[in-house]
PDB file of C-alpha atoms and ligand atoms in Angstrom:
ATOM      1  CA  MET A  28      -5.673 -15.255 -12.938  1.00 91.00           C
ATOM      2  CA  ILE A  29      -6.449 -11.517 -12.686  1.00 97.00           C
ATOM      3  CA  GLU A  30     -10.232 -12.199 -12.883  1.00 98.00           C
ATOM      4  CA  GLN A  31     -10.133 -15.191 -10.308  1.00 98.00           C
ATOM      5  CA  TYR A  32      -8.376 -12.717  -7.946  1.00 98.00           C
ATOM      6  CA  LYS A  33     -11.085 -10.028  -8.534  1.00 98.00           C
ATOM      7  CA  LEU A  34     -13.835 -12.822  -7.586  1.00 98.00           C
ATOM      8  CA  GLN A  35     -11.929 -13.654  -4.325  1.00 98.00           C
ATOM      9  CA  ILE A  36     -11.255 -10.254  -3.153  1.00 98.00           C
ATOM     10  CA  LYS A  37     -14.922  -9.075  -3.778  1.00 98.00           C
ATOM     11  CA  LYS A  38     -16.314 -11.459  -1.166  1.00 98.00           C
ATOM     12  CA  LEU A  39     -13.732 -10.020   1.307  1.00 98.00           C
ATOM     13  CA  MET A  40     -14.453  -6.181   1.042  1.00 98.00           C
ATOM     14  CA  SER A  41     -16.871  -3.276   0.399  1.00 98.00           C
ATOM     15  CA  GLU A  42     -17.907  -2.272  -3.155  1.00 98.00           C
ATOM     16  CA  LYS A  43     -15.912   0.991  -2.573  1.00 98.00           C
ATOM     17  CA  ARG A  44     -12.955  -0.828  -1.475  1.00 98.00           C
ATOM     18  CA  PHE A  45     -13.158  -3.088  -4.542  1.00 98.00           C
ATOM     19  CA  VAL A  46     -13.536  -0.321  -6.753  1.00 98.00           C
ATOM     20  CA  HIS A  47     -10.518   1.383  -5.190  1.00 99.00           C
ATOM     21  CA  SER A  48      -8.350  -1.985  -5.613  1.00 99.00           C
ATOM     22  CA  VAL A  49      -9.204  -2.026  -9.390  1.00 98.00           C
ATOM     23  CA  SER A  50      -8.328   1.439  -9.739  1.00 98.00           C
ATOM     24  CA  VAL A  51      -4.976   1.006  -7.975  1.00 99.00           C
ATOM     25  CA  ALA A  52      -4.510  -2.122 -10.142  1.00 99.00           C
ATOM     26  CA  ARG A  53      -5.101   0.244 -13.306  1.00 98.00           C
ATOM     27  CA  GLU A  54      -2.950   2.948 -11.953  1.00 99.00           C
ATOM     28  CA  ALA A  55      -0.006   0.721 -11.168  1.00 99.00           C
ATOM     29  CA  VAL A  56      -0.075  -0.638 -14.707  1.00 99.00           C
ATOM     30  CA  LYS A  57       0.230   2.677 -16.130  1.00 98.00           C
ATOM     31  CA  LEU A  58       3.098   3.434 -13.840  1.00 98.00           C
ATOM     32  CA  ALA A  59       4.801   0.031 -14.457  1.00 99.00           C
ATOM     33  CA  LYS A  60       4.817   0.818 -18.256  1.00 98.00           C
ATOM     34  CA  ILE A  61       6.474   4.319 -17.712  1.00 98.00           C
ATOM     35  CA  TYR A  62       8.986   2.956 -15.214  1.00 98.00           C
ATOM     36  CA  GLY A  63       9.806  -0.393 -17.195  1.00 98.00           C
ATOM     37  CA  VAL A  64       8.271  -2.706 -14.298  1.00 98.00           C
ATOM     38  CA  ASP A  65       6.532  -6.050 -15.162  1.00 98.00           C
ATOM     39  CA  SER A  66       2.936  -4.793 -15.508  1.00 98.00           C
ATOM     40  CA  ASN A  67       1.523  -8.169 -14.576  1.00 98.00           C
ATOM     41  CA  LYS A  68       3.268  -7.947 -11.252  1.00 99.00           C
ATOM     42  CA  ALA A  69       1.994  -4.273 -10.866  1.00 99.00           C
ATOM     43  CA  GLU A  70      -1.483  -5.237 -11.738  1.00 99.00           C
ATOM     44  CA  ILE A  71      -1.730  -8.217  -8.936  1.00 99.00           C
ATOM     45  CA  SER A  72      -0.109  -5.954  -6.342  1.00 99.00           C
ATOM     46  CA  GLY A  73      -2.391  -3.217  -6.973  1.00 99.00           C
ATOM     47  CA  LEU A  74      -5.449  -5.306  -7.031  1.00 99.00           C
ATOM     48  CA  LEU A  75      -4.552  -7.221  -3.861  1.00 99.00           C
ATOM     49  CA  HIS A  76      -2.823  -4.528  -1.736  1.00 99.00           C
ATOM     50  CA  ASP A  77      -5.830  -3.820   0.410  1.00 99.00           C
ATOM     51  CA  VAL A  78      -7.125  -7.310   0.428  1.00 99.00           C
ATOM     52  CA  THR A  79      -7.506  -7.607   4.398  1.00 98.00           C
ATOM     53  CA  LYS A  80      -8.254  -3.718   5.021  1.00 98.00           C
ATOM     54  CA  ASP A  81     -12.084  -4.495   5.203  1.00 98.00           C
ATOM     55  CA  MET A  82     -11.905  -7.298   7.664  1.00 98.00           C
ATOM     56  CA  SER A  83     -12.839  -6.675  11.348  1.00 98.00           C
ATOM     57  CA  LYS A  84     -10.019  -5.964  13.861  1.00 97.00           C
ATOM     58  CA  ASP A  85     -10.801  -9.289  15.356  1.00 97.00           C
ATOM     59  CA  ASP A  86     -10.353 -11.026  12.002  1.00 97.00           C
ATOM     60  CA  GLN A  87      -6.961  -9.181  11.610  1.00 97.00           C
ATOM     61  CA  LEU A  88      -5.838 -10.357  14.969  1.00 97.00           C
ATOM     62  CA  GLN A  89      -7.004 -13.881  14.068  1.00 97.00           C
ATOM     63  CA  ILE A  90      -4.560 -13.686  11.306  1.00 98.00           C
ATOM     64  CA  VAL A  91      -1.740 -12.156  13.413  1.00 98.00           C
ATOM     65  CA  ARG A  92      -2.249 -14.959  15.700  1.00 97.00           C
ATOM     66  CA  CYS A  93      -2.583 -17.840  13.524  1.00 97.00           C
ATOM     67  CA  PHE A  94       0.271 -17.196  11.322  1.00 98.00           C
ATOM     68  CA  GLY A  95       2.426 -16.215  14.176  1.00 97.00           C
ATOM     69  CA  ILE A  96       2.992 -12.434  13.002  1.00 98.00           C
ATOM     70  CA  ILE A  97       4.887 -10.420  15.652  1.00 97.00           C
ATOM     71  CA  MET A  98       4.139  -6.859  15.775  1.00 98.00           C
ATOM     72  CA  THR A  99       6.045  -4.055  17.437  1.00 98.00           C
ATOM     73  CA  ASP A 100       4.330  -1.807  20.015  1.00 98.00           C
ATOM     74  CA  ILE A 101       4.037   1.184  17.295  1.00 98.00           C
ATOM     75  CA  GLU A 102       2.507  -1.263  14.854  1.00 98.00           C
ATOM     76  CA  PHE A 103       0.005  -2.897  17.530  1.00 98.00           C
ATOM     77  CA  ARG A 104      -1.110   0.670  18.575  1.00 98.00           C
ATOM     78  CA  SER A 105      -1.614   1.779  15.049  1.00 98.00           C
ATOM     79  CA  ALA A 106      -4.627  -0.210  13.800  1.00 97.00           C
ATOM     80  CA  LYS A 107      -4.417   1.523  10.160  1.00 97.00           C
ATOM     81  CA  LEU A 108      -1.272  -0.422   9.963  1.00 98.00           C
ATOM     82  CA  TRP A 109      -2.555  -3.774  10.460  1.00 98.00           C
ATOM     83  CA  HIS A 110      -3.877  -4.245   6.915  1.00 98.00           C
ATOM     84  CA  ALA A 111      -0.542  -3.914   5.456  1.00 98.00           C
ATOM     85  CA  ILE A 112       1.174  -6.142   7.863  1.00 98.00           C
ATOM     86  CA  THR A 113      -1.682  -8.972   7.666  1.00 98.00           C
ATOM     87  CA  ALA A 114      -2.283  -8.711   3.762  1.00 98.00           C
ATOM     88  CA  PRO A 115       1.028 -10.212   2.568  1.00 98.00           C
ATOM     89  CA  VAL A 116       0.774 -13.146   4.974  1.00 98.00           C
ATOM     90  CA  TYR A 117      -2.898 -13.766   3.845  1.00 98.00           C
ATOM     91  CA  LEU A 118      -1.923 -13.552   0.115  1.00 98.00           C
ATOM     92  CA  GLU A 119       0.925 -16.193   0.569  1.00 98.00           C
ATOM     93  CA  LYS A 120      -0.960 -18.637   2.775  1.00 98.00           C
ATOM     94  CA  ILE A 121      -4.403 -18.281   1.438  1.00 97.00           C
ATOM     95  CA  PHE A 122      -4.012 -17.056  -2.039  1.00 98.00           C
ATOM     96  CA  GLY A 123      -0.664 -18.912  -2.762  1.00 98.00           C
ATOM     97  CA  ILE A 124       1.272 -15.833  -3.960  1.00 98.00           C
ATOM     98  CA  LYS A 125       5.015 -16.540  -3.628  1.00 98.00           C
ATOM     99  CA  ASP A 126       6.469 -13.579  -5.454  1.00 98.00           C
ATOM    100  CA  ARG A 127       8.711 -11.751  -2.788  1.00 98.00           C
ATOM    101  CA  ASP A 128       8.343  -8.502  -4.657  1.00 99.00           C
ATOM    102  CA  ILE A 129       4.746  -8.461  -4.825  1.00 99.00           C
ATOM    103  CA  LEU A 130       4.399  -9.426  -1.090  1.00 99.00           C
ATOM    104  CA  ASN A 131       6.796  -6.736  -0.192  1.00 99.00           C
ATOM    105  CA  ALA A 132       4.957  -4.177  -2.301  1.00 99.00           C
ATOM    106  CA  VAL A 133       1.776  -5.047  -0.484  1.00 99.00           C
ATOM    107  CA  ARG A 134       3.696  -4.975   3.074  1.00 98.00           C
ATOM    108  CA  TYR A 135       5.051  -1.512   2.496  1.00 98.00           C
ATOM    109  CA  HIS A 136       2.206   0.204   0.449  1.00 98.00           C
ATOM    110  CA  THR A 137       1.199   2.181   3.604  1.00 98.00           C
ATOM    111  CA  THR A 138       4.359   3.202   5.355  1.00 98.00           C
ATOM    112  CA  GLY A 139       6.940   2.865   2.582  1.00 98.00           C
ATOM    113  CA  ARG A 140      10.385   1.773   4.003  1.00 98.00           C
ATOM    114  CA  ALA A 141      14.289   2.367   2.841  1.00 98.00           C
ATOM    115  CA  CYS A 142      15.476   0.915  -0.423  1.00 96.00           C
ATOM    116  CA  MET A 143      12.072   0.259  -1.894  1.00 98.00           C
ATOM    117  CA  SER A 144      12.167  -1.709  -5.097  1.00 98.00           C
ATOM    118  CA  LYS A 145      10.555  -0.052  -8.164  1.00 98.00           C
ATOM    119  CA  LEU A 146       7.400  -2.215  -7.854  1.00 99.00           C
ATOM    120  CA  GLU A 147       7.115  -1.210  -4.181  1.00 99.00           C
ATOM    121  CA  LYS A 148       7.404   2.605  -5.153  1.00 98.00           C
ATOM    122  CA  ILE A 149       4.640   2.022  -7.860  1.00 99.00           C
ATOM    123  CA  ILE A 150       2.092   0.529  -5.536  1.00 99.00           C
ATOM    124  CA  PHE A 151       2.847   3.052  -2.933  1.00 98.00           C
ATOM    125  CA  VAL A 152       2.293   5.893  -5.465  1.00 98.00           C
ATOM    126  CA  ALA A 153      -0.503   4.138  -7.194  1.00 99.00           C
ATOM    127  CA  ASP A 154      -2.488   3.936  -3.936  1.00 98.00           C
ATOM    128  CA  SER A 155      -2.450   7.755  -3.586  1.00 98.00           C
ATOM    129  CA  ILE A 156      -3.484   8.810  -7.183  1.00 98.00           C
ATOM    130  CA  SER A 157      -5.669   6.051  -8.488  1.00 98.00           C
ATOM    131  CA  GLU A 158      -8.777   7.279 -10.197  1.00 98.00           C
ATOM    132  CA  ASP A 159     -11.051   6.984  -7.101  1.00 98.00           C
ATOM    133  CA  ARG A 160      -8.786   9.510  -5.121  1.00 98.00           C
ATOM    134  CA  LYS A 161     -10.405  12.889  -5.045  1.00 97.00           C
ATOM    135  CA  TYR A 162      -8.625  15.192  -2.600  1.00 94.00           C
ATOM    136  CA  SER A 163      -7.396  18.362  -3.529  1.00 94.00           C
ATOM    137  CA  GLY A 164      -4.102  18.430  -5.190  1.00 94.00           C
ATOM    138  CA  VAL A 165      -4.432  15.028  -6.720  1.00 97.00           C
ATOM    139  CA  GLU A 166      -4.220  16.025 -10.112  1.00 97.00           C
ATOM    140  CA  LYS A 167      -0.786  17.602  -9.511  1.00 97.00           C
ATOM    141  CA  LEU A 168       0.603  14.549  -7.618  1.00 98.00           C
ATOM    142  CA  ARG A 169      -0.501  12.600 -10.533  1.00 98.00           C
ATOM    143  CA  LYS A 170       1.410  14.792 -13.124  1.00 98.00           C
ATOM    144  CA  LYS A 171       4.370  14.522 -10.845  1.00 98.00           C
ATOM    145  CA  ALA A 172       4.275  10.732 -10.549  1.00 98.00           C
ATOM    146  CA  TYR A 173       4.462  10.276 -14.370  1.00 98.00           C
ATOM    147  CA  VAL A 174       7.952  12.276 -14.428  1.00 98.00           C
ATOM    148  CA  SER A 175       9.388  11.197 -10.919  1.00 98.00           C
ATOM    149  CA  LEU A 176       8.240   8.405  -8.824  1.00 97.00           C
ATOM    150  CA  GLU A 177      10.410   9.488  -6.156  1.00 97.00           C
ATOM    151  CA  GLU A 178       9.291  13.153  -5.830  1.00 98.00           C
ATOM    152  CA  ALA A 179       5.618  11.675  -5.888  1.00 98.00           C
ATOM    153  CA  MET A 180       6.526   9.510  -2.958  1.00 98.00           C
ATOM    154  CA  LEU A 181       8.004  12.331  -1.014  1.00 98.00           C
ATOM    155  CA  ILE A 182       4.890  14.495  -1.430  1.00 97.00           C
ATOM    156  CA  GLY A 183       2.810  11.394  -0.361  1.00 97.00           C
ATOM    157  CA  ILE A 184       5.136  10.852   2.643  1.00 98.00           C
ATOM    158  CA  ASN A 185       4.840  14.656   3.434  1.00 97.00           C
ATOM    159  CA  PHE A 186       1.036  14.392   3.304  1.00 96.00           C
ATOM    160  CA  THR A 187       0.834  11.444   5.669  1.00 96.00           C
ATOM    161  CA  LEU A 188       3.363  12.755   8.163  1.00 98.00           C
ATOM    162  CA  ASN A 189       1.211  16.061   8.361  1.00 98.00           C
ATOM    163  CA  GLU A 190      -1.975  13.945   8.763  1.00 97.00           C
ATOM    164  CA  LEU A 191      -0.446  11.662  11.423  1.00 98.00           C
ATOM    165  CA  THR A 192       1.066  14.533  13.460  1.00 98.00           C
ATOM    166  CA  ASN A 193      -2.173  16.595  13.355  1.00 98.00           C
ATOM    167  CA  LYS A 194      -4.233  13.660  14.607  1.00 98.00           C
ATOM    168  CA  LYS A 195      -1.572  12.801  17.282  1.00 98.00           C
ATOM    169  CA  TYR A 196      -0.860   9.369  15.799  1.00 98.00           C
ATOM    170  CA  LEU A 197       2.075   7.307  16.095  1.00 98.00           C
ATOM    171  CA  ILE A 198       4.487   7.285  12.939  1.00 98.00           C
ATOM    172  CA  ALA A 199       5.944   3.868  11.800  1.00 98.00           C
ATOM    173  CA  PRO A 200       9.850   4.268  11.504  1.00 98.00           C
ATOM    174  CA  ASP A 201       9.652   2.727   8.122  1.00 98.00           C
ATOM    175  CA  THR A 202       7.984   5.956   7.041  1.00 98.00           C
ATOM    176  CA  ILE A 203      10.800   7.884   8.316  1.00 98.00           C
ATOM    177  CA  PHE A 204      13.371   5.602   6.690  1.00 98.00           C
ATOM    178  CA  ALA A 205      11.487   6.031   3.522  1.00 98.00           C
ATOM    179  CA  TYR A 206      11.560   9.764   3.727  1.00 98.00           C
ATOM    180  CA  ASN A 207      15.350  10.156   4.547  1.00 98.00           C
ATOM    181  CA  GLU A 208      16.499   7.646   2.044  1.00 97.00           C
ATOM    182  CA  ILE A 209      14.745   9.689  -0.780  1.00 97.00           C
ATOM    183  CA  MET A 210      15.345  13.222   0.628  1.00 97.00           C
ATOM    184  CA  MET A 211      19.108  12.280   0.750  1.00 96.00           C
ATOM    185  CA  LYS A 212      19.005  11.980  -3.029  1.00 94.00           C
ATOM    186  CA  PHE A 213      17.743  15.547  -3.350  1.00 93.00           C
ATOM    187  CA  ILE A 214      19.778  17.493  -0.762  1.00 89.00           C
TER     188      ILE A 214
HETATM  189  O1  DGI B 326      -5.593   1.511   2.687  1.00 84.74           O
HETATM  190  P1  DGI B 326      -5.634   2.931   1.907  1.00 84.74           P
HETATM  191  O2  DGI B 326      -6.765   3.644   2.618  1.00 84.74           O
HETATM  192  O3  DGI B 326      -5.950   2.684   0.455  1.00 84.74           O
HETATM  193  O4  DGI B 326      -4.223   3.703   2.218  1.00 84.74           O
HETATM  194  P2  DGI B 326      -3.045   3.416   3.075  1.00 84.74           P
HETATM  195  O5  DGI B 326      -2.895   1.909   2.988  1.00 84.74           O
HETATM  196  O6  DGI B 326      -1.974   4.294   2.675  1.00 84.74           O
HETATM  197  O7  DGI B 326      -3.737   3.860   4.389  1.00 84.74           O
HETATM  198  C1  DGI B 326      -3.761   5.183   4.755  1.00 84.74           C
HETATM  199  C2  DGI B 326      -4.042   5.433   6.154  1.00 84.74           C
HETATM  200  O8  DGI B 326      -2.918   4.601   6.951  1.00 84.74           O
HETATM  201  C3  DGI B 326      -4.155   6.774   6.757  1.00 84.74           C
HETATM  202  O9  DGI B 326      -5.193   7.088   7.369  1.00 84.74           O
HETATM  203  C4  DGI B 326      -3.007   7.125   7.525  1.00 84.74           C
HETATM  204  C5  DGI B 326      -2.323   5.667   7.970  1.00 84.74           C
HETATM  205  N1  DGI B 326      -0.960   5.660   8.092  1.00 84.74           N
HETATM  206  C6  DGI B 326      -0.104   5.666   7.087  1.00 84.74           C
HETATM  207  N2  DGI B 326       1.104   5.641   7.544  1.00 84.74           N
HETATM  208  C7  DGI B 326       1.050   5.511   8.796  1.00 84.74           C
HETATM  209  C8  DGI B 326      -0.309   5.524   9.032  1.00 84.74           C
HETATM  210  N3  DGI B 326      -0.817   5.250  10.384  1.00 84.74           N
HETATM  211  C9  DGI B 326       0.118   5.202  11.496  1.00 84.74           C
HETATM  212  N4  DGI B 326      -0.194   5.175  12.632  1.00 84.74           N
HETATM  213  N5  DGI B 326       1.666   5.346  11.148  1.00 84.74           N
HETATM  214  C10 DGI B 326       2.046   5.470   9.894  1.00 84.74           C
HETATM  215  O10 DGI B 326       3.155   5.624   9.976  1.00 84.74           O
HETATM  216 FE1   FE B 327      -3.987   0.236   2.301  1.00 84.74          FE
HETATM  217 FE1   FE B 328      -5.144   1.360  -0.810  1.00 84.74          FE
END
């Protein structure tokens, strides 16, 4: 099945995005083994999490219209969030994926949300520490991820919030909910 999915997504994205997807899948399996999560689900979610990311804006909006997706104003005005919204619907309708946890892991891989499942957290973190990521500090974040998924999430969210406020982008409420929920355990 994984090999079949690889062939399917290859046609939908750039080589770079494909390499990223395979890297996230591999990282997700690693984290799944550490944190006692089904590694098959982790591999599938990681491989497919960015399935609609390289589609044009028009194609993404076509998915939104065809499948009756309703976006909030904030979502509509944050084009970077579109792929996380369209991907789970595309995976359910076109790839025939039914597993709710996999679909949710894809849906919340960009923003996070409150009360994430372990699989959702794994995909969120795997996306930011996969082998193809090269930013400064990634090595430190990787080490953190292998001892605490939630502390790694906080670092990731902190990075995103800085980036978003610096660029004057809107912030999805789910990101704030994820931050508060985890932070409450640490203060
Ligand atoms: O798809 P990837 O590049 O692998 O990674 P991703 O799905 O985490 O997307 C990262 C981008 O999404 C990054 O440029 C910042 C943006 N992003 C993340 N959270 C938010 C957001 N954009 C807005 N407007 N609001 C958010 O809350
Ligand atoms: Fe993404
Ligand atoms: Fe990604």
